Amino acid sequence: MWCSHTANWVAPSLLLAVAALHNVAAQATPDPCLHGNYQNLTDVHRSVSYVTTYPEPPLCDIDLVAGWYRFVVDAESKMPETCVNNFKCGTTVPIWMNGTHPSVSDGIQTRRACANFQSGGASYTPCCGQAVKIGVKNCEGFFIYYLHPTPACPMAYCAGKDAPCPAGKWSPTGLPPDCKDTYPQLTDPPTFLGPVIERNTFYFTCDLTFSGNDPDQAFEFVWLFNAWRTLKCRQK
Ligand SMILES: *[C@@H]1O[C@H](CO)[C@@H](O)[C@H](O)[C@H]1NC(C)=O
Ligand SMILES: *[C@@H]1O[C@H](CO)[C@@H](O)[C@H](O)[C@H]1NC(C)=O
């Protein structure tokens, strides 16, 4: 039986003794490869090339519902087959797959997913402080994985190897080469001028210099008079 309980996560030495673990194939009809039978996990920060950078919150899969998932990260979007260092994959405790990926004819295979804790005392296996059985299937062109929620945070499954845009940069795919600033960066503090008084009106101006010339970038100016918000305008 596969259930979404943290009890599935055990020290690797105990894993073989967990009697409740049956082969996922027994429950895997219809074909999980078919569209609609799996869900996509699209965060490019799951890549083994991505180092989690403070202050971004590390990824955590504690809320994942047990089921079949396809990573959509880079061209291959495979889970790494070797140990991944801490702080990679957009998380603190990365989870890799100890084993090789199956061929199409292998059907659904079970593998051991290993969470690499930085430390955990003498009883912890290096690179595999906790482990859980996962399912993996080759869907001819992509892989899907039967994943369980993690028992704690911050722990997340790794996938993909291409380096995404660095922290604070963005592109439609999340990957280079067209990484742009997520927010326009001010190169100097804004210059405030005024008031200019004309007959019965007055105005202030605010000059700013910023990087990039993305037509989708906009600024919002909020003027406060005696701490009352009285004027608001947007300018592209
Ligand atoms: C999952 O991602 C693949 C590849 O980008 C895409 O073709 C597919 O439509 C996506 N499925 C869903 C349900 O979003
Ligand atoms: C990976 O699996 C192999 C074969 O089961 C095992 O010998 C090895 O210790 C595992 N590696 C880690 C880091 O757990």
Short mmCIF file of C-alpha atoms and ligand atoms in Angstrom, two decimals:
data_model
loop_
_atom_site.label_atom_id
_atom_site.label_comp_id
_atom_site.label_asym_id
_atom_site.label_seq_id
_atom_site.Cartn_x
_atom_site.Cartn_y
_atom_site.Cartn_z
CA MET A 1 0.00 0.00 0.00
CA TRP A 2 1.29 3.45 -0.88
CA CYS A 3 0.07 6.13 1.35
CA SER A 4 0.93 9.74 1.86
CA HIS A 5 2.30 9.32 5.34
CA THR A 6 5.66 10.35 6.54
CA ALA A 7 5.99 6.85 7.92
CA ASN A 8 7.17 5.82 4.46
CA TRP A 9 10.38 7.71 5.12
CA VAL A 10 12.85 5.60 7.01
CA ALA A 11 16.53 5.25 7.54
CA PRO A 12 17.79 3.36 4.48
CA SER A 13 18.84 0.34 6.53
CA LEU A 14 15.21 -0.17 7.55
CA LEU A 15 13.75 0.25 4.12
CA LEU A 16 13.84 -3.40 3.14
CA ALA A 17 12.00 -4.28 6.31
CA VAL A 18 8.99 -2.10 5.59
CA ALA A 19 6.46 -4.78 4.83
CA ALA A 20 3.75 -2.40 3.69
CA LEU A 21 5.60 -1.48 0.55
CA HIS A 22 4.29 -3.29 -2.48
CA ASN A 23 5.23 -2.76 -6.06
CA VAL A 24 3.38 0.25 -7.42
CA ALA A 25 2.64 -1.69 -10.61
CA ALA A 26 -0.13 -3.53 -8.82
CA GLN A 27 -2.11 -0.32 -8.51
CA ALA A 28 -0.99 1.44 -11.61
CA THR A 29 -3.80 0.96 -14.04
CA PRO A 30 -4.52 2.79 -16.27
CA ASP A 31 -1.14 3.76 -17.73
CA PRO A 32 0.23 6.65 -15.65
CA CYS A 33 2.07 7.90 -18.76
CA LEU A 34 -1.19 9.03 -20.31
CA HIS A 35 -1.95 12.74 -20.23
CA GLY A 36 -4.13 13.48 -17.23
CA ASN A 37 -2.76 10.63 -15.11
CA TYR A 38 0.24 12.58 -13.88
CA GLN A 39 0.91 16.15 -12.86
CA ASN A 40 3.72 18.46 -13.88
CA LEU A 41 6.23 19.91 -11.45
CA THR A 42 7.60 22.93 -13.27
CA ASP A 43 9.90 24.77 -10.88
CA VAL A 44 13.25 25.12 -12.69
CA HIS A 45 14.95 25.70 -9.36
CA ARG A 46 14.78 21.93 -8.82
CA SER A 47 17.82 21.67 -11.12
CA VAL A 48 20.96 20.22 -9.55
CA SER A 49 22.78 23.28 -10.94
CA TYR A 50 20.74 25.69 -8.89
CA VAL A 51 22.10 26.77 -5.55
CA THR A 52 19.50 28.03 -3.11
CA THR A 53 20.29 31.65 -2.33
CA TYR A 54 19.22 33.52 0.77
CA PRO A 55 16.64 35.12 1.21
CA GLU A 56 14.58 33.02 -1.20
CA PRO A 57 12.52 30.41 0.60
CA PRO A 58 13.82 26.88 0.00
CA LEU A 59 11.55 24.48 -1.89
CA CYS A 60 9.69 21.91 0.17
CA ASP A 61 7.58 18.99 -1.02
CA ILE A 62 5.77 18.39 2.27
CA ASP A 63 2.43 19.32 0.67
CA LEU A 64 2.89 17.09 -2.36
CA VAL A 65 0.02 14.64 -2.74
CA ALA A 66 1.34 11.12 -3.31
CA GLY A 67 1.02 10.35 -7.01
CA TRP A 68 2.65 10.38 -10.42
CA TYR A 69 4.64 13.46 -11.40
CA ARG A 70 6.54 14.63 -14.45
CA PHE A 71 9.28 17.18 -13.93
CA VAL A 72 9.31 19.96 -16.51
CA VAL A 73 12.64 21.63 -15.87
CA ASP A 74 15.04 21.18 -18.79
CA ALA A 75 15.14 18.96 -21.91
CA GLU A 76 15.64 15.71 -19.96
CA SER A 77 14.09 16.67 -16.62
CA LYS A 78 15.38 13.49 -14.94
CA MET A 79 16.02 13.01 -11.27
CA PRO A 80 19.77 12.85 -10.57
CA GLU A 81 21.13 9.31 -10.15
CA THR A 82 23.98 10.37 -7.89
CA CYS A 83 24.18 12.18 -4.59
CA VAL A 84 23.40 15.90 -4.68
CA ASN A 85 25.03 18.36 -2.29
CA ASN A 86 23.05 20.30 0.28
CA PHE A 87 21.53 23.62 -0.80
CA LYS A 88 21.23 22.47 -4.42
CA CYS A 89 17.88 22.00 -6.20
CA GLY A 90 16.40 25.15 -4.67
CA THR A 91 16.15 23.49 -1.27
CA THR A 92 18.28 22.64 1.73
CA VAL A 93 17.93 18.85 1.78
CA PRO A 94 17.92 17.62 -1.83
CA ILE A 95 16.40 14.26 -2.79
CA TRP A 96 18.05 12.18 -5.52
CA MET A 97 17.36 8.72 -6.95
CA ASN A 98 19.76 5.93 -6.04
CA GLY A 99 19.47 3.83 -9.22
CA THR A 100 19.29 4.09 -12.97
CA HIS A 101 16.36 5.14 -15.11
CA PRO A 102 14.38 2.32 -16.75
CA SER A 103 13.85 1.73 -20.44
CA VAL A 104 10.37 1.83 -21.99
CA SER A 105 10.06 -1.97 -21.90
CA ASP A 106 10.88 -2.07 -18.18
CA GLY A 107 7.48 -0.57 -17.34
CA ILE A 108 7.08 0.74 -13.82
CA GLN A 109 10.13 0.24 -11.62
CA THR A 110 10.67 0.98 -7.97
CA ARG A 111 13.74 2.89 -6.85
CA ARG A 112 15.00 4.36 -3.64
CA ALA A 113 14.90 8.13 -3.28
CA CYS A 114 17.52 9.43 -0.88
CA ALA A 115 17.44 12.67 1.08
CA ASN A 116 20.90 14.11 1.69
CA PHE A 117 21.02 15.69 5.13
CA GLN A 118 24.00 17.82 5.90
CA SER A 119 24.44 15.96 9.14
CA GLY A 120 22.29 13.76 11.26
CA GLY A 121 24.41 11.86 13.71
CA ALA A 122 26.22 8.59 13.49
CA SER A 123 23.18 6.58 12.41
CA TYR A 124 22.82 8.60 9.21
CA THR A 125 24.11 7.21 5.96
CA PRO A 126 26.07 9.86 4.07
CA CYS A 127 23.95 11.16 1.15
CA CYS A 128 21.00 9.08 2.32
CA GLY A 129 19.90 10.18 5.77
CA GLN A 130 16.34 9.20 4.96
CA ALA A 131 14.97 7.17 2.08
CA VAL A 132 11.62 6.35 0.53
CA LYS A 133 10.61 4.05 -2.29
CA ILE A 134 9.42 5.84 -5.38
CA GLY A 135 8.08 4.59 -8.70
CA VAL A 136 9.62 5.53 -12.01
CA LYS A 137 8.44 4.91 -15.56
CA ASN A 138 9.91 5.70 -18.94
CA CYS A 139 7.12 7.27 -21.00
CA GLU A 140 9.13 7.35 -24.25
CA GLY A 141 10.47 10.87 -24.30
CA PHE A 142 10.02 11.73 -20.65
CA PHE A 143 9.99 10.09 -17.24
CA ILE A 144 7.32 10.12 -14.58
CA TYR A 145 7.84 9.41 -10.90
CA TYR A 146 5.53 8.19 -8.17
CA LEU A 147 6.44 10.56 -5.34
CA HIS A 148 5.51 10.93 -1.70
CA PRO A 149 5.36 14.11 0.36
CA THR A 150 8.49 14.76 2.36
CA PRO A 151 8.32 14.18 6.12
CA ALA A 152 9.70 17.65 6.92
CA CYS A 153 10.92 20.94 5.46
CA PRO A 154 12.99 22.04 3.69
CA MET A 155 13.31 18.88 1.60
CA ALA A 156 12.54 18.64 -2.12
CA TYR A 157 12.98 16.32 -5.08
CA CYS A 158 15.70 17.29 -7.56
CA ALA A 159 15.27 17.13 -11.33
CA GLY A 160 17.11 18.47 -14.34
CA LYS A 161 20.70 19.62 -14.70
CA ASP A 162 20.63 22.82 -16.75
CA ALA A 163 21.42 26.00 -14.82
CA PRO A 164 18.32 28.17 -14.53
CA CYS A 165 18.35 31.97 -14.46
CA PRO A 166 20.18 33.13 -11.32
CA ALA A 167 18.26 34.37 -8.28
CA GLY A 168 16.40 37.60 -9.04
CA LYS A 169 16.39 36.96 -12.81
CA TRP A 170 13.58 35.59 -14.88
CA SER A 171 12.77 34.26 -18.36
CA PRO A 172 9.65 32.65 -19.81
CA THR A 173 11.23 29.17 -19.52
CA GLY A 174 13.19 29.99 -16.37
CA LEU A 175 16.40 29.11 -18.26
CA PRO A 176 19.07 31.21 -20.02
CA PRO A 177 19.87 32.85 -22.40
CA ASP A 178 17.16 35.49 -22.02
CA CYS A 179 17.26 36.00 -18.25
CA LYS A 180 16.00 39.45 -17.30
CA ASP A 181 15.65 41.21 -13.99
CA THR A 182 12.48 40.06 -12.28
CA TYR A 183 12.09 43.63 -11.09
CA PRO A 184 13.75 46.64 -12.72
CA GLN A 185 16.86 47.53 -10.74
CA LEU A 186 17.22 51.17 -9.77
CA THR A 187 20.77 52.25 -10.57
CA ASP A 188 20.52 55.49 -8.52
CA PRO A 189 18.17 56.67 -5.81
CA PRO A 190 15.10 58.47 -7.26
CA THR A 191 15.44 62.25 -7.54
CA PHE A 192 12.56 64.18 -6.13
CA LEU A 193 11.84 67.71 -7.47
CA GLY A 194 9.24 70.29 -6.72
CA PRO A 195 6.75 71.43 -5.93
CA VAL A 196 6.25 73.39 -9.15
CA ILE A 197 3.33 75.76 -8.57
CA GLU A 198 1.25 76.83 -11.57
CA ARG A 199 -1.86 78.91 -10.93
CA ASN A 200 -4.09 76.71 -8.84
CA THR A 201 -2.18 73.47 -9.29
CA PHE A 202 1.15 72.17 -8.19
CA TYR A 203 3.15 69.09 -8.98
CA PHE A 204 6.22 67.14 -8.06
CA THR A 205 8.44 65.15 -10.34
CA CYS A 206 10.37 62.04 -9.66
CA ASP A 207 13.23 60.96 -11.90
CA LEU A 208 14.60 57.49 -11.86
CA THR A 209 17.22 55.58 -13.74
CA PHE A 210 16.77 51.86 -14.04
CA SER A 211 18.24 48.92 -15.86
CA GLY A 212 16.48 47.31 -18.76
CA ASN A 213 13.91 48.66 -21.17
CA ASP A 214 11.26 45.98 -20.93
CA PRO A 215 7.94 47.47 -22.08
CA ASP A 216 6.18 45.27 -19.53
CA GLN A 217 7.96 46.93 -16.63
CA ALA A 218 6.01 49.67 -14.87
CA PHE A 219 6.47 51.79 -11.80
CA GLU A 220 3.92 52.88 -9.28
CA PHE A 221 4.46 56.22 -7.54
CA VAL A 222 2.71 56.91 -4.31
CA TRP A 223 2.85 60.41 -2.84
CA LEU A 224 2.24 60.89 0.84
CA PHE A 225 1.34 64.26 2.32
CA ASN A 226 1.45 64.41 6.10
CA ALA A 227 1.36 60.64 6.00
CA TRP A 228 -1.97 60.64 4.18
CA ARG A 229 -1.97 58.85 0.87
CA THR A 230 -3.52 61.42 -1.39
CA LEU A 231 -2.17 60.79 -4.86
CA LYS A 232 -1.30 57.71 -6.80
CA CYS A 233 -0.19 57.41 -10.36
CA ARG A 234 1.33 54.80 -12.59
CA GLN A 235 3.87 55.45 -15.23
CA LYS A 236 5.49 53.17 -17.75
C1 LIG B 1 3.09 19.04 -18.73
O1 LIG B 1 4.23 19.50 -19.41
C2 LIG B 1 4.33 19.04 -20.74
C3 LIG B 1 5.68 19.49 -21.28
O2 LIG B 1 5.85 20.87 -21.21
C4 LIG B 1 3.15 19.58 -21.55
O3 LIG B 1 3.22 19.11 -22.89
C5 LIG B 1 1.86 19.13 -20.89
O4 LIG B 1 0.75 19.68 -21.57
C6 LIG B 1 1.83 19.53 -19.43
N1 LIG B 1 0.65 18.96 -18.82
C7 LIG B 1 -0.15 19.66 -18.03
C8 LIG B 1 -1.30 18.92 -17.44
O5 LIG B 1 0.04 20.84 -17.79
C1 LIG B 2 22.75 3.12 -3.38
O1 LIG B 2 22.23 1.82 -3.64
C2 LIG B 2 23.23 0.82 -3.63
C3 LIG B 2 22.58 -0.47 -4.09
O2 LIG B 2 21.41 -0.74 -3.35
C4 LIG B 2 23.84 0.74 -2.23
O3 LIG B 2 24.84 -0.23 -2.20
C5 LIG B 2 24.43 2.10 -1.87
O4 LIG B 2 24.89 2.08 -0.55
C6 LIG B 2 23.38 3.18 -2.02
N1 LIG B 2 24.02 4.48 -1.82
C7 LIG B 2 23.65 5.32 -0.86
C8 LIG B 2 24.40 6.59 -0.76
O5 LIG B 2 22.72 5.09 -0.11
#
